[in-house]
PDB file of C-alpha atoms in Angstrom:
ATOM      1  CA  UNK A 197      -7.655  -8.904 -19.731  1.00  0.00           C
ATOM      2  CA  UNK A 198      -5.703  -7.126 -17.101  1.00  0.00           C
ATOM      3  CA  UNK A 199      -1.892  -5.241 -17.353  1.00  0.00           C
ATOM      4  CA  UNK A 200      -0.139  -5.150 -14.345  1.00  0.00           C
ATOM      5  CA  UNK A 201       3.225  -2.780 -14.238  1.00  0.00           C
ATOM      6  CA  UNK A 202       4.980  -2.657 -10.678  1.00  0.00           C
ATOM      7  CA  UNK A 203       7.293   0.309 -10.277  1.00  0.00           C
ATOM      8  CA  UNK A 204       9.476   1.099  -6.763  1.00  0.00           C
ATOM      9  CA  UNK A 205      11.984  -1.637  -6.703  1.00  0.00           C
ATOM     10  CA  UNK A 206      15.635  -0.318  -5.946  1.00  0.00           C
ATOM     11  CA  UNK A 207      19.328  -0.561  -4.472  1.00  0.00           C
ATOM     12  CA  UNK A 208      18.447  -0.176  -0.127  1.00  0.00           C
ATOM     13  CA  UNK A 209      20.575  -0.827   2.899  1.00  0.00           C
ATOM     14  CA  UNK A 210      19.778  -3.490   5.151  1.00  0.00           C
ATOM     15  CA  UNK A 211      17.148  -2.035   7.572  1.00  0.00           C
ATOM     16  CA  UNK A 212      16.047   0.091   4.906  1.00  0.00           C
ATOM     17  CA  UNK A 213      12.765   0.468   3.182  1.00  0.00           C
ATOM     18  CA  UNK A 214      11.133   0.767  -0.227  1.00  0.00           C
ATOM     19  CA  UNK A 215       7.323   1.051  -1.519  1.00  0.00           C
ATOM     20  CA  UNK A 216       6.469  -0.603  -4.239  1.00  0.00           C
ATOM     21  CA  UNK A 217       3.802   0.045  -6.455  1.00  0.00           C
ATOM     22  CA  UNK A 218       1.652  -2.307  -8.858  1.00  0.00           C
ATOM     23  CA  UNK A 219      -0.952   0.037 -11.592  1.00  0.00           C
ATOM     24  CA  UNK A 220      -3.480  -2.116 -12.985  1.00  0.00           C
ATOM     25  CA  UNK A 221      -5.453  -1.431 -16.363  1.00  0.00           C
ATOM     26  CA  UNK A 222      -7.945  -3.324 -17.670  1.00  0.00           C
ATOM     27  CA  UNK A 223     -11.713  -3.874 -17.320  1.00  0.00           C
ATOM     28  CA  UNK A 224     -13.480  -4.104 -13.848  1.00  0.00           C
ATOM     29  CA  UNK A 225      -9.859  -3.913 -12.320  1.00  0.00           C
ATOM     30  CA  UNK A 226     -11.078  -2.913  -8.831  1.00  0.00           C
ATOM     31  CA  UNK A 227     -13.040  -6.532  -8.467  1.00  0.00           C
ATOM     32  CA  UNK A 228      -9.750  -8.639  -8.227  1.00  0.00           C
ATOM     33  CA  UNK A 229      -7.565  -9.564  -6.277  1.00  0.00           C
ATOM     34  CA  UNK A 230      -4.157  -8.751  -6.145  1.00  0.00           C
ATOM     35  CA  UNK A 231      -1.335 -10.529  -4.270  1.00  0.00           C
ATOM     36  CA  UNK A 232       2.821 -10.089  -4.526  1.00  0.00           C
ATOM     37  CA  UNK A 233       5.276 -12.473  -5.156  1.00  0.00           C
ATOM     38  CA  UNK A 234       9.103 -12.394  -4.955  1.00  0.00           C
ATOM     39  CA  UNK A 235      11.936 -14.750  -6.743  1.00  0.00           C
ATOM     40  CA  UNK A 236      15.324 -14.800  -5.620  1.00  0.00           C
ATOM     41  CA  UNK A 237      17.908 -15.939  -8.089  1.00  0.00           C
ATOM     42  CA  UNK A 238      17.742 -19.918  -8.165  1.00  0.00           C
ATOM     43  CA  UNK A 239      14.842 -20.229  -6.220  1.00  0.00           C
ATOM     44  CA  UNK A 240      10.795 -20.560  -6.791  1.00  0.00           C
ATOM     45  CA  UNK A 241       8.568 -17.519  -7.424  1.00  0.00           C
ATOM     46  CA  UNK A 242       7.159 -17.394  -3.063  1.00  0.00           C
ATOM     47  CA  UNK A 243       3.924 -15.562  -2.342  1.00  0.00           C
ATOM     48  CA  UNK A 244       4.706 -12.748  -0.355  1.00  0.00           C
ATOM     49  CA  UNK A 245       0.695 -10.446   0.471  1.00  0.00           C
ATOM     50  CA  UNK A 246      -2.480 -10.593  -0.890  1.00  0.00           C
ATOM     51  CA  UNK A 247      -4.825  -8.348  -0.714  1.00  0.00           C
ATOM     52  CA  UNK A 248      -9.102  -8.453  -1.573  1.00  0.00           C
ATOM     53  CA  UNK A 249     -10.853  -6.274  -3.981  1.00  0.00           C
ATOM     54  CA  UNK A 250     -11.931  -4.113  -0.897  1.00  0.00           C
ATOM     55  CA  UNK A 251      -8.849  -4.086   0.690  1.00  0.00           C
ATOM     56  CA  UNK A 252     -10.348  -4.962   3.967  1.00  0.00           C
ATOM     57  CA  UNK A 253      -8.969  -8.935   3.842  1.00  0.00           C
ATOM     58  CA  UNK A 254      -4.996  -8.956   4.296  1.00  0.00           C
ATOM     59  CA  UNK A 255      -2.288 -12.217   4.221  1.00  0.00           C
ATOM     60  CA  UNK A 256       1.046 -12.033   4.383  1.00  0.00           C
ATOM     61  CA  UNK A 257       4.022 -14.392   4.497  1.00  0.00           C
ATOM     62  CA  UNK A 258       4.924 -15.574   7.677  1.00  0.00           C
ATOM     63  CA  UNK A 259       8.589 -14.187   6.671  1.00  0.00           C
ATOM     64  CA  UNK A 260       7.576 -10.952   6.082  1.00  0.00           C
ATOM     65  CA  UNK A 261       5.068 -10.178   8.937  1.00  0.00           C
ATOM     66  CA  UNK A 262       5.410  -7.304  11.449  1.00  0.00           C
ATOM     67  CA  UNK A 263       7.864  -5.856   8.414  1.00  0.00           C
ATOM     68  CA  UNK A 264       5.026  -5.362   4.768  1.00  0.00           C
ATOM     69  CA  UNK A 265       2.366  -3.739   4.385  1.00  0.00           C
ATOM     70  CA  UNK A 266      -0.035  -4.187   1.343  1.00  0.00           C
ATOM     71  CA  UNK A 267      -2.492  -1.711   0.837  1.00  0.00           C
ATOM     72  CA  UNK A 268      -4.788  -0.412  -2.273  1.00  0.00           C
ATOM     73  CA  UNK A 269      -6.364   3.143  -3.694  1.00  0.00           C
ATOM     74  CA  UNK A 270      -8.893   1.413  -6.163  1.00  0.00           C
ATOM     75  CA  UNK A 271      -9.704   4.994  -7.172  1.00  0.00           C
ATOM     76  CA  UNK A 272      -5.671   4.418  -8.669  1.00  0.00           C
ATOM     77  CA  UNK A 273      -5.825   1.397  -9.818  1.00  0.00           C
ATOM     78  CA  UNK A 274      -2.684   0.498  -7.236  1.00  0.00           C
ATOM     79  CA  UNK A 275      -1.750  -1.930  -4.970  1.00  0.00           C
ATOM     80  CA  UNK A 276       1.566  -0.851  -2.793  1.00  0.00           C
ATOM     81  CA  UNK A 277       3.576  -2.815  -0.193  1.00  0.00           C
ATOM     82  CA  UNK A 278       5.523  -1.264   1.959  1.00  0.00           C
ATOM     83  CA  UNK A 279       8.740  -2.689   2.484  1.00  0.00           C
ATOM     84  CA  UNK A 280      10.235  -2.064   6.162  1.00  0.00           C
ATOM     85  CA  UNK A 281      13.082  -3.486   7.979  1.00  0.00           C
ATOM     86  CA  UNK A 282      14.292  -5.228   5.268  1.00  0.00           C
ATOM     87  CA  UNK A 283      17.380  -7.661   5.133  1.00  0.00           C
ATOM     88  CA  UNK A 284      19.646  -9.062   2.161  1.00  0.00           C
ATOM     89  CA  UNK A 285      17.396 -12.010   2.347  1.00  0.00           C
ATOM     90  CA  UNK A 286      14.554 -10.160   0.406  1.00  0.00           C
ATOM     91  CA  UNK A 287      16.271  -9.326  -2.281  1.00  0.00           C
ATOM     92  CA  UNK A 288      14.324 -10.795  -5.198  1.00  0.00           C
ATOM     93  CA  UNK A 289      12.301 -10.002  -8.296  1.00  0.00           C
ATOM     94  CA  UNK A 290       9.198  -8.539  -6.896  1.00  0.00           C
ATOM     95  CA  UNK A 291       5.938  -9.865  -9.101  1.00  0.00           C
ATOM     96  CA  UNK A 292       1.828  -8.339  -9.015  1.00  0.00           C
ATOM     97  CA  UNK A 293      -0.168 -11.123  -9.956  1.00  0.00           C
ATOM     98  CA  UNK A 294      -4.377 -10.400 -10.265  1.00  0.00           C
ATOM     99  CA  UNK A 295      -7.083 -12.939 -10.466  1.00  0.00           C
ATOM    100  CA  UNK A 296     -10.742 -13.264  -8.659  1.00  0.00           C
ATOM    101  CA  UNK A 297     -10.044 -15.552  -5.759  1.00  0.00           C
ATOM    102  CA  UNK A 298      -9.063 -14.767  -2.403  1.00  0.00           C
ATOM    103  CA  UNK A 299      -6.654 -15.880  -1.418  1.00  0.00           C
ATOM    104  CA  UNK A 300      -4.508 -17.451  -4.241  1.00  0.00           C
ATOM    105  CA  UNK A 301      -2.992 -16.812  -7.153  1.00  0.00           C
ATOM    106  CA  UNK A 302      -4.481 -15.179 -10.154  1.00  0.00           C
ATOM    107  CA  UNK A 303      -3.939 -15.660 -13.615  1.00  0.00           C
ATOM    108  CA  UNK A 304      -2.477 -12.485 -14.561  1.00  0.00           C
ATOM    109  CA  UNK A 305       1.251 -11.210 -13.700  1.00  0.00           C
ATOM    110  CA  UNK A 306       3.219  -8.362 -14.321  1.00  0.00           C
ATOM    111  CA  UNK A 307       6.974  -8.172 -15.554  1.00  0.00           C
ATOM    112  CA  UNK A 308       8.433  -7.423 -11.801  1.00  0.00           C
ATOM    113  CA  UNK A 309      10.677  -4.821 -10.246  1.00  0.00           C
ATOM    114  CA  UNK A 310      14.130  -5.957  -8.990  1.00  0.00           C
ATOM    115  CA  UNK A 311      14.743  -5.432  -5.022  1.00  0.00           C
ATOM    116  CA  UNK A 312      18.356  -5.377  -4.028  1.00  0.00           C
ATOM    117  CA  UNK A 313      19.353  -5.102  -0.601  1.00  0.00           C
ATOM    118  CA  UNK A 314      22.904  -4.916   0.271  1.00  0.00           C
ATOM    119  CA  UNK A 315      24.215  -5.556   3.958  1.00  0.00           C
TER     120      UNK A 315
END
């Protein structure tokens, strides 16, 4: 069993930026995987980065390339993404989901952090 709780989220500008965090708890927590996902209001939950255990294997969303980082301190349990550059249009719900595949989506989700950007 693994806990994900993502912190960071926030009221930015457009062209701002934010880091968010995702802390994960559980048993042998540095062997997954851990990707972020965003839903916007009325739409589908979108992948957004994944990262590998290692953090040496990166993917990212074609929309936010050039502009997210993801990134992880396994000695902290964390997985961050840096949020630059960022427009109204990523405003979302901002999801950490962990599983043992890379890519794809895991089994395990946390409750999100809310991303507002205002133009």
């Amino acid at each position: 069993q693994v806990q994900l709780v993502e912190s960071g989220g926030g009221l930015v500008q457009a062209g701002g930026s934010l880091r968010l965090s995702c802390v994960a708890s559980g048993r042998f927590v540095s062997s997954y995987a851990i990707a972020w996902f965003r839903q916007a209001p009325g739409k589908e939950r979108d992948f957004v980065a994944g990262i590998n255990y290692t953090g040496r294997r990166k993917n990212y969303a074609d929309s936010v390339k050039g502009r997210f980082t993801i990134s992880r301190d396994n000695a902290k349990n964390t997985v961050y993404l840096q949020l630059n550059s960022l427009t109204p249009e990523d405003t979302a719900i901002y999801y950490c989901n962990a599983g043992l595949s890379y890519p794809g989506m895991g089994d395990y989700w946390g409750r999100g952090t809310q991303v507002t950007v205002s133009s």
